[in-house]
XYZ file of C-alpha atoms in Angstrom:
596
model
C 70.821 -61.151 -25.866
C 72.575 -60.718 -29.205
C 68.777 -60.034 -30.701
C 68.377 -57.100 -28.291
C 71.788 -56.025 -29.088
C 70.896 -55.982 -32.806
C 67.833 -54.327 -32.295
C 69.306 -51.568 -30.626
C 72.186 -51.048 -33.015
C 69.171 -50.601 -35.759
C 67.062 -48.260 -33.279
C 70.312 -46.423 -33.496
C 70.738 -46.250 -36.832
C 67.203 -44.898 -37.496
C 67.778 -42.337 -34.800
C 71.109 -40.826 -36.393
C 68.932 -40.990 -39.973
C 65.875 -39.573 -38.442
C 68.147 -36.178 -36.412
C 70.506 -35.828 -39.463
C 73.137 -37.377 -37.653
C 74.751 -40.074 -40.061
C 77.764 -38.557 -39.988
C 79.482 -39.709 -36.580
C 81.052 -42.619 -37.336
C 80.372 -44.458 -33.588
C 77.892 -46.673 -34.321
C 77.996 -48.523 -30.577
C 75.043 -48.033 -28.384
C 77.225 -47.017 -25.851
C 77.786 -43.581 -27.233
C 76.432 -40.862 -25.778
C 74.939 -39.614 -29.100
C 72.736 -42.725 -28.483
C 71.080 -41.192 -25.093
C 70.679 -37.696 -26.584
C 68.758 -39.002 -29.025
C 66.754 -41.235 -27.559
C 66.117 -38.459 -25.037
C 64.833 -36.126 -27.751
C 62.724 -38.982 -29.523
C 60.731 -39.600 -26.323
C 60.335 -35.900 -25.865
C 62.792 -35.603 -22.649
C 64.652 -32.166 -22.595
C 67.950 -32.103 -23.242
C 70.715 -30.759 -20.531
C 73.483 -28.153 -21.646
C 76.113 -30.216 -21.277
C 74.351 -32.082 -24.295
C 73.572 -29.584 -26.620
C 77.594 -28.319 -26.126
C 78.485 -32.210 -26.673
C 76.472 -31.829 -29.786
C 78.091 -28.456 -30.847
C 81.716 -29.583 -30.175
C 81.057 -32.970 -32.526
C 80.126 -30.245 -35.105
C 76.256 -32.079 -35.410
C 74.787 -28.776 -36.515
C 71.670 -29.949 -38.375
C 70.971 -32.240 -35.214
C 70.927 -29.123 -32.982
C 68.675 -27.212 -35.279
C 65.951 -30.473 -35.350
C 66.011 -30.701 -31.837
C 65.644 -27.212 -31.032
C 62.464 -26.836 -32.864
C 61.126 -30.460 -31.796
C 61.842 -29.221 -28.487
C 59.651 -25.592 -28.541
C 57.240 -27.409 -30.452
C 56.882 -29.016 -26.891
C 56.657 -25.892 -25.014
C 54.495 -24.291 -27.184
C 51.124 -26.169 -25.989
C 52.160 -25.553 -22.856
C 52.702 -21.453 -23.155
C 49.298 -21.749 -25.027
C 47.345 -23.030 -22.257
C 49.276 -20.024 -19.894
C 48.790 -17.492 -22.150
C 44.392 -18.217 -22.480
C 44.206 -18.853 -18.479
C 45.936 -15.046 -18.525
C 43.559 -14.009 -20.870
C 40.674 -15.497 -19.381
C 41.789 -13.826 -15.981
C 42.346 -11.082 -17.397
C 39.359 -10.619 -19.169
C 37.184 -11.754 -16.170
C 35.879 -15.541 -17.700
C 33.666 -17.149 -15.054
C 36.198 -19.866 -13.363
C 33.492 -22.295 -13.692
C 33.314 -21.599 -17.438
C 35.179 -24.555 -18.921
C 37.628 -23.714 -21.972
C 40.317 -24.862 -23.923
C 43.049 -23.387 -26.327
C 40.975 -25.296 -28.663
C 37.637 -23.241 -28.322
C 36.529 -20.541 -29.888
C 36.747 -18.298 -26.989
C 40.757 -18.163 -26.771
C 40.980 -16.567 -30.910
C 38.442 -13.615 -29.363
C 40.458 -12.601 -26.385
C 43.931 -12.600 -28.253
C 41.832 -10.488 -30.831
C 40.391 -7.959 -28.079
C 43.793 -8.264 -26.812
C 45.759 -7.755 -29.895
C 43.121 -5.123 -31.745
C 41.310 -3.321 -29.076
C 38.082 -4.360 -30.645
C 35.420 -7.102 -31.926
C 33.186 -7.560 -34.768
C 29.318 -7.308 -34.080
C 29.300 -11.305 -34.584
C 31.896 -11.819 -31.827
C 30.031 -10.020 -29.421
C 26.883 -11.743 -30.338
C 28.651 -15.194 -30.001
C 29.976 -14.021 -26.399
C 25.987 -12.618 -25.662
C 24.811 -15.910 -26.753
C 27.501 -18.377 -23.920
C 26.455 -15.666 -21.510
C 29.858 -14.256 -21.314
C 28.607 -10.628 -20.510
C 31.583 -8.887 -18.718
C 33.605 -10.128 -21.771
C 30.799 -8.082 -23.535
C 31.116 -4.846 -21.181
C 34.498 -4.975 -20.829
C 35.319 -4.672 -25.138
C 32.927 -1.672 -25.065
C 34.603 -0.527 -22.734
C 38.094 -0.457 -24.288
C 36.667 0.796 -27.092
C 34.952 3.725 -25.096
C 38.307 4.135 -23.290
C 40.024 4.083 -27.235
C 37.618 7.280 -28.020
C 38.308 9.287 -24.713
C 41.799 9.070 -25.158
C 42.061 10.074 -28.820
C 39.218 12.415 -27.762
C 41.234 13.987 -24.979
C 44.518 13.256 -26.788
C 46.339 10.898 -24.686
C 46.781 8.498 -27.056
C 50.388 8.119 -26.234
C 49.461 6.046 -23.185
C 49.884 2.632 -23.735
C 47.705 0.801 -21.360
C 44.508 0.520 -22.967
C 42.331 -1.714 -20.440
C 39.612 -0.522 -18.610
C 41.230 -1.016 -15.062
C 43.522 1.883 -15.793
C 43.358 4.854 -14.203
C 43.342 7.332 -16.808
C 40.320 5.443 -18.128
C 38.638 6.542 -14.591
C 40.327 9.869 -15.150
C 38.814 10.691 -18.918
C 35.237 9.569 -17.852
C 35.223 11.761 -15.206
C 36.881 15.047 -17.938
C 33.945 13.725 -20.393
C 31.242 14.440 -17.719
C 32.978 17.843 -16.635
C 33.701 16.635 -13.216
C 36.418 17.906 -11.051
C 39.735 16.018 -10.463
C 41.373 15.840 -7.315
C 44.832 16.619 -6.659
C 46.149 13.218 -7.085
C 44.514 12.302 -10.189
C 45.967 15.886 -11.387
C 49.347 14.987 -10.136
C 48.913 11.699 -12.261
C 48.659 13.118 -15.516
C 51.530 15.717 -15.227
C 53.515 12.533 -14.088
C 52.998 10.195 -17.560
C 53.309 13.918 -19.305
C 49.393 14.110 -20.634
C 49.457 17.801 -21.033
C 46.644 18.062 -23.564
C 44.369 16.383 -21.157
C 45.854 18.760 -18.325
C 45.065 21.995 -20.752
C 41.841 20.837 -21.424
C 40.797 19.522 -17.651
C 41.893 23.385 -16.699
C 39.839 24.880 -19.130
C 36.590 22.599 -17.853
C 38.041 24.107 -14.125
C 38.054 27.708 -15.028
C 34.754 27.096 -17.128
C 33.205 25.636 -13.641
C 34.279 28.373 -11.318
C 32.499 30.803 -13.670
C 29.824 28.941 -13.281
C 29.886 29.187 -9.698
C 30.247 32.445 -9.822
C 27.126 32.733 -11.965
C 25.139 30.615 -9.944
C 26.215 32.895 -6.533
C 24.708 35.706 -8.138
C 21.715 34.481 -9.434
C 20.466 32.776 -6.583
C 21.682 35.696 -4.032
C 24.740 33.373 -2.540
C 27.578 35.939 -3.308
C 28.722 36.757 0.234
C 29.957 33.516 0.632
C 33.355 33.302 0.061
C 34.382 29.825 -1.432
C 33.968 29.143 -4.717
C 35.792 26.030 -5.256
C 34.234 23.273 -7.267
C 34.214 21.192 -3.861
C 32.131 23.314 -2.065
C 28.555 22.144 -1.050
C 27.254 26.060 -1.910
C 28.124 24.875 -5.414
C 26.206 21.515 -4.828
C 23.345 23.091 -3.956
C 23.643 25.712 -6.001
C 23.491 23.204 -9.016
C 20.195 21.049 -7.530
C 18.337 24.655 -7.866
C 20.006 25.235 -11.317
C 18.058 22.116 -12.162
C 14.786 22.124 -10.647
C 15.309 19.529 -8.016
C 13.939 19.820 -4.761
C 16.278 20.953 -1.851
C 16.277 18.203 1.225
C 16.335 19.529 4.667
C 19.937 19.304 5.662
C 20.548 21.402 2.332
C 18.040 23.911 3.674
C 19.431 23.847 7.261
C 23.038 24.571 5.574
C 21.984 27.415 3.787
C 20.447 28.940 7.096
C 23.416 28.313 8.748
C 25.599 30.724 6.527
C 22.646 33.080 6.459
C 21.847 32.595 2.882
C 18.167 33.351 3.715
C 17.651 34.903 0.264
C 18.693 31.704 -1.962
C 16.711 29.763 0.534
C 13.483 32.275 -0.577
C 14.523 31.909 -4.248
C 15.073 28.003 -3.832
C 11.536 27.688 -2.355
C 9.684 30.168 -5.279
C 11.427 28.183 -8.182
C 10.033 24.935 -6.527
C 6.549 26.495 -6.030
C 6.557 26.932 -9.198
C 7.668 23.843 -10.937
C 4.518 22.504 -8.628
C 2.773 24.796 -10.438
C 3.339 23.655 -13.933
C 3.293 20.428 -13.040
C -0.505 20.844 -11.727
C -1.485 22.521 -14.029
C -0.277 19.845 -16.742
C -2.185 17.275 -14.381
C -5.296 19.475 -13.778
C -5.630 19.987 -17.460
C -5.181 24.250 -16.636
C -2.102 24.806 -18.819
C -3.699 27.439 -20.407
C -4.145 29.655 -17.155
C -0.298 31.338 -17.725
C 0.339 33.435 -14.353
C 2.698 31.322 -12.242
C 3.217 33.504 -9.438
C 2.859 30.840 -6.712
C 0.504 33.376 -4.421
C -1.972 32.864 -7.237
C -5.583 31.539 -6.084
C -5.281 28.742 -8.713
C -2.268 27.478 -6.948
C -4.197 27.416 -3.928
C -7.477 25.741 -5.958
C -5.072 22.970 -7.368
C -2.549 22.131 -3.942
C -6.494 21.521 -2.877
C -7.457 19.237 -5.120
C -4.458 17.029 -4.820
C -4.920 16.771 -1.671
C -7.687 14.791 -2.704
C -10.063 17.914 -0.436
C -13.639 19.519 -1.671
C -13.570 22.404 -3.682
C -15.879 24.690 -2.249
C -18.178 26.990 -4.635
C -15.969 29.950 -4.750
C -13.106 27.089 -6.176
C -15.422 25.996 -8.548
C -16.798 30.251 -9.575
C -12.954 30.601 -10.394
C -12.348 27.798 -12.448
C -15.539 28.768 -14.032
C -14.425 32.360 -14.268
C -11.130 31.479 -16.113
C -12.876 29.064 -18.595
C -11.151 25.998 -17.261
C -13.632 23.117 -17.549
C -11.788 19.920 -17.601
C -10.212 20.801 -14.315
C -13.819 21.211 -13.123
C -14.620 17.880 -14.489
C -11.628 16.384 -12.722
C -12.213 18.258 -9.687
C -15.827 16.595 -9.406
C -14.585 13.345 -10.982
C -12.132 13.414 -7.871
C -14.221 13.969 -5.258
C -17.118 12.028 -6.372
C -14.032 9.275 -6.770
C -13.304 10.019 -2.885
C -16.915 10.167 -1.623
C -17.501 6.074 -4.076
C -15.030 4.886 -1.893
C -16.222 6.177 1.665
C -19.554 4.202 0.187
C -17.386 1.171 0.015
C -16.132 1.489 3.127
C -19.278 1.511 4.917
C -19.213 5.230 5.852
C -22.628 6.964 6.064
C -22.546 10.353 3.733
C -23.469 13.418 5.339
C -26.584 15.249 3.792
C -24.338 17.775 2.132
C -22.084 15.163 0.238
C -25.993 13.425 -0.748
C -26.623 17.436 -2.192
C -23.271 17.923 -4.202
C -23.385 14.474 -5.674
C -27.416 15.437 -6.423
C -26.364 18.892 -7.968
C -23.567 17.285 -10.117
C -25.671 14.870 -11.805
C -23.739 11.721 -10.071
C -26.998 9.892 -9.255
C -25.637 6.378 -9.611
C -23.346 6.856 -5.985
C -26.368 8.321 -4.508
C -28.346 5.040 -5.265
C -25.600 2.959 -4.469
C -25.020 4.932 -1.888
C -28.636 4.556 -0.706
C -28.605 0.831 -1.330
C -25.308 0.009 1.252
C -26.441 2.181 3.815
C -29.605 0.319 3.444
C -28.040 -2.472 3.651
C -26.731 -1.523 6.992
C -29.340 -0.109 8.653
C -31.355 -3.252 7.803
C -28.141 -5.059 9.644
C -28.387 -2.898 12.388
C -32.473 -2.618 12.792
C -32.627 -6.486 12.429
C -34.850 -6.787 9.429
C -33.390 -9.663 8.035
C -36.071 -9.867 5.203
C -33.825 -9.668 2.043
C -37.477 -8.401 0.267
C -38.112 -5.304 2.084
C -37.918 -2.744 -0.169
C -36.050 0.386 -0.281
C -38.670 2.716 -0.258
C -40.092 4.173 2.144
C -38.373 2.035 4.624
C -34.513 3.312 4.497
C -36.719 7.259 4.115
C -38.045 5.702 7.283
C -34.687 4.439 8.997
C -33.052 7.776 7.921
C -35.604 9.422 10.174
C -34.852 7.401 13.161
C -31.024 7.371 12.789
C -31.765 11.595 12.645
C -34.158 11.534 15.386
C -36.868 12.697 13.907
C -40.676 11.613 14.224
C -42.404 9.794 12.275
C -44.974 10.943 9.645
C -48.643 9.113 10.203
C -47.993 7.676 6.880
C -44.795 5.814 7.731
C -46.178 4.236 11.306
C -49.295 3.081 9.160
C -46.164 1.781 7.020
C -44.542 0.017 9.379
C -47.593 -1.011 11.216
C -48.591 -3.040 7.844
C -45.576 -5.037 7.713
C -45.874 -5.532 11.447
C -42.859 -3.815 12.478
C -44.157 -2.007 15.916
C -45.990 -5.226 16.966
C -43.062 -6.730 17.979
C -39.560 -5.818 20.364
C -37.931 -5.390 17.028
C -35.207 -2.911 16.972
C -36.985 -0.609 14.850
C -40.404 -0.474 16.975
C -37.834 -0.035 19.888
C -36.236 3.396 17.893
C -39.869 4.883 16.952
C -41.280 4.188 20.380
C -38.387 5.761 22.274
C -38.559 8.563 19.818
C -42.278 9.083 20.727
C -41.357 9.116 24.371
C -39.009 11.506 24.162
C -41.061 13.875 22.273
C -44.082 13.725 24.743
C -41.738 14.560 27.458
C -40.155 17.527 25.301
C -44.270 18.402 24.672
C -44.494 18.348 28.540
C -41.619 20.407 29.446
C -42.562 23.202 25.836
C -46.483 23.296 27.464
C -46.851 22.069 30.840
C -49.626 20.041 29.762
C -49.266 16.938 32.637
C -51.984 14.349 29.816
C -48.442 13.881 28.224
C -47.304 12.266 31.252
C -48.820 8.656 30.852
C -48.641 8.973 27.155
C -44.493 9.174 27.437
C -44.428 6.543 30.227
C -46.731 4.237 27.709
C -43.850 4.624 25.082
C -40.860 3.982 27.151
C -42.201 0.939 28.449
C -43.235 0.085 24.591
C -39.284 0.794 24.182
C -38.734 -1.116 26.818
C -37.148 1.141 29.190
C -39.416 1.228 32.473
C -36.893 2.685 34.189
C -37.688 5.831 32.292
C -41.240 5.871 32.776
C -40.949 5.040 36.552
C -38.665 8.367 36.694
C -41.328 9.982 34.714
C -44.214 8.842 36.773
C -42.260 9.933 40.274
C -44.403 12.678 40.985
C -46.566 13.828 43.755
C -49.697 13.202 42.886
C -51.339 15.800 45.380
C -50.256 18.578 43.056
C -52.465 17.083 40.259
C -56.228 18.356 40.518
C -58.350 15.812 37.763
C -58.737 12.453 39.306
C -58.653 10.612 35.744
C -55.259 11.964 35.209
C -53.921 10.491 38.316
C -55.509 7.587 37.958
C -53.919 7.167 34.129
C -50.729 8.203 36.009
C -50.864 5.791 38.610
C -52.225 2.831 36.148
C -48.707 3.243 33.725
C -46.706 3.571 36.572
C -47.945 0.334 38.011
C -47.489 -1.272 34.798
C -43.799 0.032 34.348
C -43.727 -2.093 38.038
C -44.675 -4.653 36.318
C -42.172 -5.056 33.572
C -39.082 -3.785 36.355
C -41.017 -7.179 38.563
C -42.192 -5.369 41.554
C -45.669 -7.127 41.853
C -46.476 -4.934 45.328
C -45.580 -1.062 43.830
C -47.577 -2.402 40.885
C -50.451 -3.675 43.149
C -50.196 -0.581 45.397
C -50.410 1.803 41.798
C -53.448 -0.364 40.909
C -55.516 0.029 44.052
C -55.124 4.444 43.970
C -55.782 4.413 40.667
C -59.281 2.700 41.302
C -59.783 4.815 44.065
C -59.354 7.776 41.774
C -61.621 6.503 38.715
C -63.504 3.479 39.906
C -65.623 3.322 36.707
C -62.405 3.025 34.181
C -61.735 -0.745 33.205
C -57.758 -0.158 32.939
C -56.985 -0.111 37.241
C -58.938 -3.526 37.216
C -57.298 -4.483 33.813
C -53.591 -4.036 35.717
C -55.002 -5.523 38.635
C -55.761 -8.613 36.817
C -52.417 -8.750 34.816
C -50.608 -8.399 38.043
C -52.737 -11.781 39.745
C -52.007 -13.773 36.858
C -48.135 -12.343 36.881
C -48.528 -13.831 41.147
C -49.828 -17.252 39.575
C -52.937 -16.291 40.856
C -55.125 -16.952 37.735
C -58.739 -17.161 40.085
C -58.001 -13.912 41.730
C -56.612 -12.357 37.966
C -60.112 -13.805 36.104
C -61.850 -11.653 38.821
C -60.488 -8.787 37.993
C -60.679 -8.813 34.353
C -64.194 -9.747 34.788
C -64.676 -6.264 36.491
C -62.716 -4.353 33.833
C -64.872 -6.170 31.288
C -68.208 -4.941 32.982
C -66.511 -1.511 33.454
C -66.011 -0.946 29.352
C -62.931 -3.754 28.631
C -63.159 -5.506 25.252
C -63.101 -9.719 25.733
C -60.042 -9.459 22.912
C -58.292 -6.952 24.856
C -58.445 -8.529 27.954
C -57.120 -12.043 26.233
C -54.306 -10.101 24.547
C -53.081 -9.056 28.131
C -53.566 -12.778 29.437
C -51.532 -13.600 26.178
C -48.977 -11.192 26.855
C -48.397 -12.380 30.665
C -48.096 -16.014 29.666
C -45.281 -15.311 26.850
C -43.643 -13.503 28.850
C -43.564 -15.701 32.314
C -40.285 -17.050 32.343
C -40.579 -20.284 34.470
C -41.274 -22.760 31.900
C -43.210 -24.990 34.559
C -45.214 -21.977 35.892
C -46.091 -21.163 31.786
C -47.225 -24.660 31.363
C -49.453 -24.667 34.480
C -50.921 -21.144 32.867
C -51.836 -22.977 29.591
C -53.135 -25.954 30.992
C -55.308 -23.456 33.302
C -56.478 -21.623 30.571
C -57.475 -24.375 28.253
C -59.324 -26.191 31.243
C -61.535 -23.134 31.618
C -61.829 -22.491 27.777
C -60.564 -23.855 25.382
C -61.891 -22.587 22.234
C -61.230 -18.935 23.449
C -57.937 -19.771 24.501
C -57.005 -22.054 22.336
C -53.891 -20.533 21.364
C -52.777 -21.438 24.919
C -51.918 -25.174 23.210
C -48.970 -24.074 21.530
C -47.341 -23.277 25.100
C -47.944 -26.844 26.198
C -46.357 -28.239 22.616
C -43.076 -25.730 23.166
C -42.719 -27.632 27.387
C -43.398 -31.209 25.539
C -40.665 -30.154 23.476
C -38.235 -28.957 25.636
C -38.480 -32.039 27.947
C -37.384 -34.542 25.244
């Protein structure tokens, strides 16, 4: 106990040495000079009723040590108020992380201070991303310019949230104030801005009154800054396009005449502009009823130039907008290629006559491509020529030359139901009935019938062959008549019309093998093959050829579509020949194969 009390009288000796208090005689701890002190050493604040305790023991050089040991401990804490006000102020991200330590808090109390930063401060801020620091220093120094610019220098505030920063951007771009913003400057007693705002104001209604007159506005009265005549009025001034409410106002207060001036000054602007694009520059009328106006709207719109275009280009010397023209539209018909759309004969001409002979072949080459699709020729070897000159033909309806049937004939193309032998064969039939209607001549009856039921359309030759046959004198015609109709029968399955056409027609020409021919194709279509041999035997001795007659037998057989029935036919055949049917074996191999 006595060791604590000695320690404290020392503690309290150092104190009274350390605060320039030696001087008061009390030495106890009990003195109240011994709190105050050890209050100050351990950083507590003192009370007033100290510091006048202090005073009244006359402990002057105390006072002054603790006064400045104690703002010494208030300082840190102003300095960490005064950066968070900064950093608010200045708009620092919340989540970037500062102290009064960084580098950050000098910069601000700079901006703050001067009103501006060197170009290595703003990099530093560019480089920590601290942008709106960045934006917000140019613009105090921007604001710093307006104001000595429109001397209102005398106002203090010189951050970018004031209002007479809004107030001088809006005099530097000669826009109108509004009353309140007007009101605000006569209140903080900115005349010099005022004089020179109303000289901008007077400047701009002079300018409205300009603009009335030249575009034909001046009957209408207002001519404030505000209006939206003077709106308008400015969008001509400049070239820009009027929208449709714009338009729709000016009709409304009968300003027809600006509207017609509005309209010409876009016109032309159009003009120049396609001319620049349309290489024509050179070509100076701009009168927008001009025929090259007309000649280049066309072309944009991506449409043909006819020949007279093309004469007046030619006329006014203006070959690169030829050249593009053609470029253009050769561009336009490449791409209908691509699409799959056929050209028309004319396009085929222009692109011929302009020397653009690599989109004719590809050209030629995809719709080759296509009709091959659509014809089925699925041989990727078939060459272009003559077969898509051949296609073309039949997609146009037109006949075929003797050379191109010997054509197609070679690579087998009309011995078969293909597509292609269906097209030529109905075009043949058609064109013996147009020969029968143009000449009466009645020979082109069973000649038409033969081709539709080649194009496999009996129908058509059974309407064809509907005739009465009492009104046709030669007996061989009727018979030929009666023989194709019984055979278009045939194909529609009506075994007892065919057998009925069969019987006339050898009662009209009993010496012609075809009647017995029919006859025996429609007994072997009955699955009477005794009663069919027969009768081919008779058109044999009556002029048939042996080949012929096994080509018919041939024919009924692939087409029987009972599978059991065809199988019963081949076996038949074989049985009774088999070397001159021996063909009949590969029917036999297709039923062995279908019943595994």
């Amino acid at each position: 106990m006595a060791k604590e009390s000695q320690n404290r009288l020392k503690y309290f000796a150092a104190l009274k040495s350390k605060y320039q208090a030696t001087q008061y005689q009390d030495s106890s701890p009990a003195s109240l000079l011994y709190l105050i002190l050890r209050k100050v050493d351990i950083g507590i604040e003192l009370l007033d009723l100290e510091f006048n305790w202090l005073q009244e023991h006359e402990l002057f050089e105390t006072l002054e040590i603790i006064w400045l040991q104690q703002f010494r401990m208030g300082e840190s804490k102003r300095l960490e108020d005064e950066f968070s006000h900064l950093k608010a102020k200045y708009k620092v991200a919340k989540n970037w992380e500062s102290s009064v330590g960084s580098v950050l808090y000098p910069i601000l109390w700079k901006l703050e201070s001067e009103k501006s930063l060197t170009d290595s401060e703003i990099k530093l801020l560019q480089d920590n991303n601290l942008i709106q620091i960045v934006t917000i220093a140019q613009d105090i120094k921007r604001f710093a310019q307006l104001k000595e610019k429109y001397q209102a220098t005398k106002y203090q505030d010189s951050h970018p949230d004031s209002r007479l920063y809004r107030i001088l951007k809006k005099l530097d771009t000669e826009a109108s104030l509004n009353d309140n913003e007007y009101e605000w400057l006569l209140n903080n007693e900115l005349f010099e801005a005022i004089e020179i705002f109303e000289k901008q104001e007077f400047a701009r209604q002079a300018k409205v009154s300009q603009l009335k007159s030249k575009y034909q506005a001046s009957q209408y009265p207002d001519i404030s800054l505000s209006s939206q005549l003077y709106q308008i009025l400015q969008k001509i001034d400049a070239d820009e396009k009027l929208i449709y409410s714009e338009i729709y106002w000016l009709e409304q207060q009968g300003l027809t005449e600006t509207i017609a001036i509005a309209e010409e000054l876009e016109q032309k602007q159009e003009f120049i502009a396609l001319k620049a694009k349309y290489k024509a520059s050179q070509y100076e009328d701009l009168l927008s009823d001009n025929y090259l106006y007309v000649i280049l709207k066309k072309l944009d719109s991506e449409n043909y130039l006819n020949e007279q275009d093309i004469n007046f280009l030619r006329h006014y010397k203006l070959p690169k907008t030829i050249e593009i023209a053609n470029d253009k539209y050769a561009s336009i018909l490449k791409s209908k290629i691509m699409s799959l759309m056929v050209m028309s004969d004319l396009e085929i001409d222009w692109l011929r006559n302009n020397e653009y002979e690599d989109i004719i072949i590809l050209a030629q080459h995809k719709h080759f491509a296509a009709l091959k699709r659509k014809y089925g020729l699925v041989d990727p070897l078939l060459p272009l020529k003559p077969f898509y000159a051949i296609m073309i033909k039949l997609e146009k309806k037109e006949r075929l030359d003797p050379k191109f049937v010997f054509q197609l004939m070679e690579e087998g193309l009309l011995s078969n139901d293909g597509k292609i032998a269906l097209a030529y064969y109905k075009l043949e039939a058609e064109f013996y009935e147009q020969e029968l209607g143009r000449t009466g001549h009645k020979w082109n009856i069973p000649t038409a019938s033969g081709y539709w039921r080649k194009a496999n359309e009996p129908e058509q030759a059974l309407k064809l062959t509907n005739l009465d046959l009492n009104r046709v004198n030669d007996s061989n015609l009727k018979s030929a008549i009666l023989v194709t109709r019984g055979a278009a029968f045939r194909d529609v399955d009506k075994l007892d019309d065919a057998e009925g056409c069969a019987k006339k027609a050898m009662e009209y020409q009993p010496d012609s093998h075809q009647p017995y021919t029919l006859m025996g194709a429609i007994c072997y279509d009955k699955y009477n093959y005794e009663q069919g041999n027969y009768w081919f035997e008779q058109a044999i001795q009556r002029g048939a050829e042996t080949k012929d007659i096994d080509a018919e037998i041939k024919r009924v057989i692939r087409s029987t579509k009972d599978e059991k029935k065809r199988h019963e036919a081949a076996e038949y055949l074989l049985k009774k020949d088999s070397q001159r049917y021996s063909w009949a074996k590969s029917y036999l191999k297709k039923s062995q194969d279908n019943g595994k």
